[in-house]
């Protein structure tokens, strides 16, 4: 007999909790952008950064990795403990090599983009890159049944890497932003597509990968159209300044998004006027 909570199948509640845990893994510990400037560091932090940079430099293959902006993320994630930050970054470099991250954007992802679409062509009012995604278009169960979970997971790595690449490009063009944000439309998030037992590891892997390999890069994640019965359960647990959870009250989430992102940047499902 299935357990039901406020009219919801327990498995759906379970997977939604895992979903928000994944989001939380990305945004918890997010810093405001002023704290990402090396000129605001204390003397102790400056010395830690210098030591960390000297120790890591021989292992860093790309120019962007040698920037203070990049290196500070790992130190902050480990409370400025150089040894712990070094271990974390070395694991990241190994992960990037194992998953061929340097060439992941060059692979043919046509099938995944068709079945699991997302967009990274929006900027907020502070010129930060914004990723958008509609959950109802992401049939996780289909990937499970077709044996494509490893490909889906790498595709999700591609999405995270693309957001970071967009961030680096924005900075290279002279805009001083240090984080990106995302909007997820949870309308259509349901049992069959998202809540199968084998779907849970997909969400957990995404949350772990984001927090372990892209620490501090997220300004905020906004989730709209969360099923009403779950709002009272999820908000007290997960809602922070960096993780915003909204129900189907369009007026509420429109007001919040209007303050952050111009309407001409947002497509209709996110309350905007953009048509392409």
mmCIF file of C-alpha atoms in Angstrom, residues 25-33 129 163-164 178-182 210-211 214-221 241-243:
data_model
loop_
_atom_site.group_PDB
_atom_site.id
_atom_site.type_symbol
_atom_site.label_atom_id
_atom_site.label_comp_id
_atom_site.label_asym_id
_atom_site.label_seq_id
_atom_site.Cartn_x
_atom_site.Cartn_y
_atom_site.Cartn_z
ATOM 1 C CA UNK A 25 23.984 21.363 -2.863
ATOM 2 C CA UNK A 26 24.644 23.909 -5.582
ATOM 3 C CA UNK A 27 23.630 27.088 -3.816
ATOM 4 C CA UNK A 28 24.322 26.569 -0.115
ATOM 5 C CA UNK A 29 27.396 28.541 0.721
ATOM 6 C CA UNK A 30 26.901 30.904 -2.195
ATOM 7 C CA UNK A 31 28.601 34.230 -1.588
ATOM 8 C CA UNK A 32 27.554 37.692 -2.576
ATOM 9 C CA UNK A 33 29.655 39.002 -5.435
ATOM 10 C CA UNK A 129 24.389 34.514 -17.133
ATOM 11 C CA UNK A 163 27.180 28.028 -17.607
ATOM 12 C CA UNK A 164 30.671 28.477 -16.219
ATOM 13 C CA UNK A 178 31.466 36.307 -10.612
ATOM 14 C CA UNK A 179 28.406 34.045 -10.501
ATOM 15 C CA UNK A 180 25.564 32.679 -12.592
ATOM 16 C CA UNK A 181 21.965 31.870 -11.692
ATOM 17 C CA UNK A 182 19.216 29.534 -12.889
ATOM 18 C CA UNK A 210 27.775 20.802 -8.854
ATOM 19 C CA UNK A 211 28.811 21.397 -5.250
ATOM 20 C CA UNK A 214 31.640 24.214 -9.232
ATOM 21 C CA UNK A 215 31.788 25.603 -5.671
ATOM 22 C CA UNK A 216 30.560 29.144 -5.128
ATOM 23 C CA UNK A 217 29.703 29.820 -8.752
ATOM 24 C CA UNK A 218 25.933 30.082 -8.201
ATOM 25 C CA UNK A 219 24.250 33.344 -7.241
ATOM 26 C CA UNK A 220 20.770 31.839 -6.979
ATOM 27 C CA UNK A 221 18.408 29.136 -8.173
ATOM 28 C CA UNK A 241 18.316 33.856 -0.185
ATOM 29 C CA UNK A 242 20.034 31.722 -2.817
ATOM 30 C CA UNK A 243 17.332 29.062 -3.304
#
